[in-house]
PDB file of C-alpha atoms in Angstrom:
ATOM      1  CA  LEU P   1     134.170 160.736  83.843  1.00  0.00           C
ATOM      2  CA  ALA P   2     136.597 160.528  86.572  1.00  0.00           C
ATOM      3  CA  THR P   3     138.908 162.693  85.854  1.00  0.00           C
ATOM      4  CA  ALA P   4     136.707 165.376  84.037  1.00  0.00           C
ATOM      5  CA  LEU P   5     134.863 165.816  87.371  1.00  0.00           C
ATOM      6  CA  MET P   6     137.769 165.575  89.738  1.00  0.00           C
ATOM      7  CA  ASP P   7     138.682 168.845  87.886  1.00  0.00           C
ATOM      8  CA  LEU P   8     134.899 170.273  88.579  1.00  0.00           C
ATOM      9  CA  ALA P   9     135.000 169.366  91.887  1.00  0.00           C
ATOM     10  CA  PRO P  10     136.848 172.086  94.753  1.00  0.00           C
ATOM     11  CA  ALA P  11     139.859 172.124  95.390  1.00  0.00           C
ATOM     12  CA  SER P  12     139.484 170.843  99.206  1.00  0.00           C
ATOM     13  CA  ALA P  13     137.131 167.721  97.905  1.00  0.00           C
ATOM     14  CA  LYS P  14     140.560 166.353  96.094  1.00  0.00           C
ATOM     15  CA  PRO P  15     142.356 163.910  97.319  1.00  0.00           C
ATOM     16  CA  ALA P  16     145.380 164.213  99.352  1.00  0.00           C
ATOM     17  CA  ALA P  17     148.510 162.710  97.342  1.00  0.00           C
ATOM     18  CA  PRO P  18     149.590 159.670  99.016  1.00  0.00           C
ATOM     19  CA  ARG P  19     153.119 160.103 100.809  1.00  0.00           C
ATOM     20  CA  ALA P  20     156.157 157.585 100.607  1.00  0.00           C
ATOM     21  CA  PRO P  21     157.192 156.035 103.465  1.00  0.00           C
ATOM     22  CA  GLU P  22     160.411 157.312 104.850  1.00  0.00           C
ATOM     23  CA  PRO P  23     162.761 154.673 104.325  1.00  0.00           C
ATOM     24  CA  THR P  24     164.173 152.457 106.624  1.00  0.00           C
ATOM     25  CA  PRO P  25     167.792 152.451 107.788  1.00  0.00           C
ATOM     26  CA  ILE P  26     169.991 149.151 107.025  1.00  0.00           C
ATOM     27  CA  SER P  27     173.534 149.165 109.060  1.00  0.00           C
ATOM     28  CA  ALA P  28     176.493 147.685 107.160  1.00  0.00           C
ATOM     29  CA  ARG P  29     176.857 145.359 110.081  1.00  0.00           C
ATOM     30  CA  GLU P  30     173.486 144.267 109.737  1.00  0.00           C
ATOM     31  CA  TYR P  31     173.534 143.597 105.914  1.00  0.00           C
ATOM     32  CA  VAL P  32     177.575 141.833 106.263  1.00  0.00           C
ATOM     33  CA  ILE P  33     175.741 139.136 108.534  1.00  0.00           C
ATOM     34  CA  CYS P  34     172.292 138.208 106.762  1.00  0.00           C
ATOM     35  CA  GLY P  35     174.914 138.092 103.725  1.00  0.00           C
ATOM     36  CA  GLY P  36     177.359 136.217 106.041  1.00  0.00           C
ATOM     37  CA  LEU P  37     174.053 133.812 106.961  1.00  0.00           C
ATOM     38  CA  GLN P  38     172.973 133.442 102.810  1.00  0.00           C
ATOM     39  CA  ALA P  39     175.954 132.337 101.852  1.00  0.00           C
ATOM     40  CA  LEU P  40     176.232 129.771 105.254  1.00  0.00           C
ATOM     41  CA  PHE P  41     172.967 128.326 103.936  1.00  0.00           C
ATOM     42  CA  TYR P  42     173.340 128.219  99.774  1.00  0.00           C
ATOM     43  CA  LEU P  43     176.636 126.022 100.860  1.00  0.00           C
ATOM     44  CA  GLY P  44     174.896 123.893 103.373  1.00  0.00           C
ATOM     45  CA  TYR P  45     172.240 123.306 101.681  1.00  0.00           C
ATOM     46  CA  SER P  46     174.176 122.161  98.710  1.00  0.00           C
ATOM     47  CA  TYR P  47     176.579 120.252 100.652  1.00  0.00           C
ATOM     48  CA  ILE P  48     173.299 118.072 101.929  1.00  0.00           C
ATOM     49  CA  THR P  49     171.867 117.645  98.130  1.00  0.00           C
ATOM     50  CA  VAL P  50     175.450 116.574  96.628  1.00  0.00           C
ATOM     51  CA  PHE P  51     175.307 114.230  99.730  1.00  0.00           C
ATOM     52  CA  ALA P  52     172.216 113.131  99.747  1.00  0.00           C
ATOM     53  CA  VAL P  53     172.877 111.990  95.690  1.00  0.00           C
ATOM     54  CA  VAL P  54     176.177 110.434  96.026  1.00  0.00           C
ATOM     55  CA  GLU P  55     174.857 108.009  98.404  1.00  0.00           C
ATOM     56  CA  GLY P  56     171.355 107.535  96.850  1.00  0.00           C
ATOM     57  CA  TYR P  57     174.237 106.918  93.387  1.00  0.00           C
ATOM     58  CA  ARG P  58     175.770 103.888  95.375  1.00  0.00           C
ATOM     59  CA  TRP P  59     172.701 102.710  96.650  1.00  0.00           C
ATOM     60  CA  LEU P  60     171.840 102.806  93.461  1.00  0.00           C
ATOM     61  CA  ILE P  61     175.023 101.328  91.225  1.00  0.00           C
ATOM     62  CA  ALA P  62     175.100  98.632  94.269  1.00  0.00           C
ATOM     63  CA  GLU P  63     175.717  94.830  93.221  1.00  0.00           C
ATOM     64  CA  ALA P  64     172.456  95.104  91.757  1.00  0.00           C
ATOM     65  CA  ALA P  65     170.999  94.110  87.932  1.00  0.00           C
ATOM     66  CA  GLY P  66     168.942  93.763  85.572  1.00  0.00           C
ATOM     67  CA  VAL P  67     164.475  94.536  86.874  1.00  0.00           C
ATOM     68  CA  GLU P  68     166.500  95.184  90.642  1.00  0.00           C
ATOM     69  CA  LYS P  69     168.277  98.195  89.496  1.00  0.00           C
ATOM     70  CA  VAL P  70     165.412  99.985  87.605  1.00  0.00           C
ATOM     71  CA  LEU P  71     162.929  99.386  90.763  1.00  0.00           C
ATOM     72  CA  ARG P  72     166.100 101.033  92.535  1.00  0.00           C
ATOM     73  CA  LEU P  73     166.022 104.292  89.651  1.00  0.00           C
ATOM     74  CA  VAL P  74     162.747 104.412  89.976  1.00  0.00           C
ATOM     75  CA  LEU P  75     162.591 104.414  93.943  1.00  0.00           C
ATOM     76  CA  PHE P  76     165.312 106.815  94.193  1.00  0.00           C
ATOM     77  CA  GLY P  77     164.081 109.296  91.628  1.00  0.00           C
ATOM     78  CA  SER P  78     160.472 109.424  93.411  1.00  0.00           C
ATOM     79  CA  ALA P  79     162.771 109.624  97.450  1.00  0.00           C
ATOM     80  CA  VAL P  80     164.761 112.893  95.682  1.00  0.00           C
ATOM     81  CA  PHE P  81     161.191 114.311  94.007  1.00  0.00           C
ATOM     82  CA  LEU P  82     159.111 113.933  97.294  1.00  0.00           C
ATOM     83  CA  GLY P  83     162.019 115.418  99.087  1.00  0.00           C
ATOM     84  CA  VAL P  84     162.083 118.432  96.619  1.00  0.00           C
ATOM     85  CA  CYS P  85     158.523 119.088  96.632  1.00  0.00           C
ATOM     86  CA  THR P  86     158.125 118.372 100.692  1.00  0.00           C
ATOM     87  CA  ILE P  87     161.328 120.174 101.948  1.00  0.00           C
ATOM     88  CA  PRO P  88     160.065 123.783 101.179  1.00  0.00           C
ATOM     89  CA  ILE P  89     156.634 122.837 102.999  1.00  0.00           C
ATOM     90  CA  ALA P  90     158.919 121.810 105.615  1.00  0.00           C
ATOM     91  CA  ALA P  91     160.653 124.794 106.339  1.00  0.00           C
ATOM     92  CA  LYS P  92     157.524 127.652 105.895  1.00  0.00           C
ATOM     93  CA  TRP P  93     156.145 125.733 108.478  1.00  0.00           C
ATOM     94  CA  LEU P  94     159.264 125.829 110.056  1.00  0.00           C
ATOM     95  CA  LEU P  95     160.615 128.757 109.828  1.00  0.00           C
ATOM     96  CA  ILE P  96     157.301 130.967 109.687  1.00  0.00           C
ATOM     97  CA  GLY P  97     154.514 129.446 110.667  1.00  0.00           C
ATOM     98  CA  ARG P  98     151.542 131.952 108.938  1.00  0.00           C
ATOM     99  CA  TRP P  99     152.525 134.565 107.426  1.00  0.00           C
ATOM    100  CA  LYS P 100     150.989 137.768 109.066  1.00  0.00           C
ATOM    101  CA  SER P 101     150.622 141.543 107.508  1.00  0.00           C
ATOM    102  CA  GLU P 102     153.335 142.942 108.781  1.00  0.00           C
ATOM    103  CA  GLN P 103     156.523 144.400 107.206  1.00  0.00           C
ATOM    104  CA  ILE P 104     159.727 142.854 107.785  1.00  0.00           C
ATOM    105  CA  ARG P 105     162.553 144.937 107.675  1.00  0.00           C
ATOM    106  CA  LEU P 106     165.468 144.180 104.767  1.00  0.00           C
ATOM    107  CA  TRP P 107     168.906 142.043 106.502  1.00  0.00           C
ATOM    108  CA  SER P 108     166.860 141.563 108.945  1.00  0.00           C
ATOM    109  CA  LEU P 109     166.826 137.282 111.085  1.00  0.00           C
ATOM    110  CA  GLY P 110     163.428 137.569 109.778  1.00  0.00           C
ATOM    111  CA  TYR P 111     164.464 138.672 106.750  1.00  0.00           C
ATOM    112  CA  PHE P 112     166.514 135.737 106.683  1.00  0.00           C
ATOM    113  CA  ARG P 113     164.025 133.529 107.241  1.00  0.00           C
ATOM    114  CA  PHE P 114     161.785 135.369 104.784  1.00  0.00           C
ATOM    115  CA  TRP P 115     165.140 134.798 101.993  1.00  0.00           C
ATOM    116  CA  ILE P 116     165.019 131.077 102.786  1.00  0.00           C
ATOM    117  CA  VAL P 117     161.240 130.041 102.744  1.00  0.00           C
ATOM    118  CA  LYS P 118     161.171 132.424  99.482  1.00  0.00           C
ATOM    119  CA  ALA P 119     164.896 130.315  98.145  1.00  0.00           C
ATOM    120  CA  LEU P 120     163.379 126.714  98.921  1.00  0.00           C
ATOM    121  CA  ILE P 121     159.683 128.051  96.925  1.00  0.00           C
ATOM    122  CA  ARG P 122     161.402 129.650  94.027  1.00  0.00           C
ATOM    123  CA  SER P 123     163.793 126.616  93.444  1.00  0.00           C
ATOM    124  CA  ASN P 124     161.161 123.402  93.775  1.00  0.00           C
ATOM    125  CA  PRO P 125     160.256 122.528  90.309  1.00  0.00           C
ATOM    126  CA  ALA P 126     157.224 120.998  91.698  1.00  0.00           C
ATOM    127  CA  PRO P 127     155.039 123.549  91.161  1.00  0.00           C
ATOM    128  CA  TYR P 128     156.330 124.619  87.637  1.00  0.00           C
ATOM    129  CA  LEU P 129     155.200 120.953  86.802  1.00  0.00           C
ATOM    130  CA  PHE P 130     152.116 121.310  88.140  1.00  0.00           C
ATOM    131  CA  VAL P 131     150.580 124.422  86.322  1.00  0.00           C
ATOM    132  CA  GLY P 132     147.386 124.336  84.666  1.00  0.00           C
ATOM    133  CA  SER P 133     146.953 120.997  87.257  1.00  0.00           C
ATOM    134  CA  PRO P 134     144.380 120.660  89.897  1.00  0.00           C
ATOM    135  CA  LEU P 135     147.772 119.566  91.726  1.00  0.00           C
ATOM    136  CA  TYR P 136     148.880 123.611  91.723  1.00  0.00           C
ATOM    137  CA  GLY P 137     146.236 123.999  94.127  1.00  0.00           C
ATOM    138  CA  LEU P 138     146.922 121.543  95.910  1.00  0.00           C
ATOM    139  CA  TYR P 139     150.487 122.480  96.608  1.00  0.00           C
ATOM    140  CA  LEU P 140     149.140 126.123  97.973  1.00  0.00           C
ATOM    141  CA  ARG P 141     146.747 124.812  99.877  1.00  0.00           C
ATOM    142  CA  ALA P 142     149.406 122.741 101.338  1.00  0.00           C
ATOM    143  CA  LEU P 143     151.508 126.277 101.684  1.00  0.00           C
ATOM    144  CA  GLY P 144     149.021 127.785 103.176  1.00  0.00           C
ATOM    145  CA  ALA P 145     146.019 129.082 100.735  1.00  0.00           C
ATOM    146  CA  LYS P 146     143.338 129.350 100.755  1.00  0.00           C
ATOM    147  CA  VAL P 147     141.785 127.991  96.673  1.00  0.00           C
ATOM    148  CA  GLY P 148     138.495 126.969  96.608  1.00  0.00           C
ATOM    149  CA  PRO P 149     137.676 124.092  93.917  1.00  0.00           C
ATOM    150  CA  GLY P 150     138.004 124.520  90.364  1.00  0.00           C
ATOM    151  CA  VAL P 151     140.574 126.681  90.114  1.00  0.00           C
ATOM    152  CA  VAL P 152     143.301 127.215  87.446  1.00  0.00           C
ATOM    153  CA  ILE P 153     146.150 129.063  87.246  1.00  0.00           C
ATOM    154  CA  LEU P 154     148.368 129.199  84.381  1.00  0.00           C
ATOM    155  CA  SER P 155     151.311 131.393  85.662  1.00  0.00           C
ATOM    156  CA  GLY P 156     154.466 129.992  86.673  1.00  0.00           C
ATOM    157  CA  ARG P 157     155.629 132.521  88.745  1.00  0.00           C
ATOM    158  CA  ILE P 158     154.653 131.159  92.720  1.00  0.00           C
ATOM    159  CA  PRO P 159     153.775 133.855  95.124  1.00  0.00           C
ATOM    160  CA  VAL P 160     155.634 132.817  98.819  1.00  0.00           C
ATOM    161  CA  CYS P 161     153.042 134.624 101.146  1.00  0.00           C
ATOM    162  CA  THR P 162     150.380 131.775 100.889  1.00  0.00           C
ATOM    163  CA  ASP P 163     148.777 132.326 103.843  1.00  0.00           C
ATOM    164  CA  LEU P 164     147.732 136.258 102.685  1.00  0.00           C
ATOM    165  CA  LEU P 165     146.488 134.322  99.114  1.00  0.00           C
ATOM    166  CA  THR P 166     143.030 133.531  99.129  1.00  0.00           C
ATOM    167  CA  ILE P 167     141.476 131.874  95.433  1.00  0.00           C
ATOM    168  CA  GLY P 168     137.814 131.827  94.911  1.00  0.00           C
ATOM    169  CA  ALA P 169     135.944 129.204  93.067  1.00  0.00           C
ATOM    170  CA  GLY P 170     136.365 128.628  89.829  1.00  0.00           C
ATOM    171  CA  THR P 171     138.401 130.907  89.422  1.00  0.00           C
ATOM    172  CA  VAL P 172     141.188 131.265  86.054  1.00  0.00           C
ATOM    173  CA  ILE P 173     144.703 132.937  86.765  1.00  0.00           C
ATOM    174  CA  ARG P 174     146.163 134.023  83.695  1.00  0.00           C
ATOM    175  CA  ARG P 175     149.895 133.367  82.110  1.00  0.00           C
ATOM    176  CA  GLU P 176     150.668 136.584  82.747  1.00  0.00           C
ATOM    177  CA  ALA P 177     149.333 137.358  86.118  1.00  0.00           C
ATOM    178  CA  SER P 178     151.851 138.066  89.185  1.00  0.00           C
ATOM    179  CA  PHE P 179     150.637 136.925  93.189  1.00  0.00           C
ATOM    180  CA  HIS P 180     153.947 136.863  95.119  1.00  0.00           C
ATOM    181  CA  CYS P 181     151.361 138.011  97.923  1.00  0.00           C
ATOM    182  CA  TYR P 182     154.264 140.976  99.271  1.00  0.00           C
ATOM    183  CA  ARG P 183     155.626 143.541  98.220  1.00  0.00           C
ATOM    184  CA  ALA P 184     159.584 145.689  98.871  1.00  0.00           C
ATOM    185  CA  GLN P 185     159.408 148.751  99.639  1.00  0.00           C
ATOM    186  CA  ALA P 186     161.254 151.641 101.375  1.00  0.00           C
ATOM    187  CA  GLY P 187     163.978 149.200 102.539  1.00  0.00           C
ATOM    188  CA  ARG P 188     160.585 147.001 104.693  1.00  0.00           C
ATOM    189  CA  ILE P 189     158.780 143.496 103.064  1.00  0.00           C
ATOM    190  CA  GLU P 190     155.290 144.230 103.284  1.00  0.00           C
TER     191      GLU P 190
END
């Protein structure tokens, strides 16, 4: 009906077509610096992870037997899981604080901070384990989202800019839904 009425409306009443935003110029220097910082972060994070796992393994096998070894295994596994769950939350609050509605130029230092938080949130196994449970809403609240009571989230796509996310009470987010809370357009993250 709307399409038929638009054809009958006078030409001056038709809305103007939206213009595509101008692309943001990016220098090769910014691109290389950001890529180098990303590589350093990846190597540093991997090194710290391997170091923690090796030290934990040494503690596990050190002069323990029977029930004590099982208790150490449970403690180590719990500590690793809690660490993996809390590191992305801590990084988000330390590097970003609260997300604001803004534009971040690609390959800038702001983008590098965004990328770190996105990589940590996406590599965290907890939300994938929490899909469909009330714990997923608690995890999103810890990241700054406003999630009402009785919310069921079945989507495995984890939002990044969570402070911009509001989910009303009793909402069901289906498995196919994508709610990243950001988009990339014309050399910027919005």
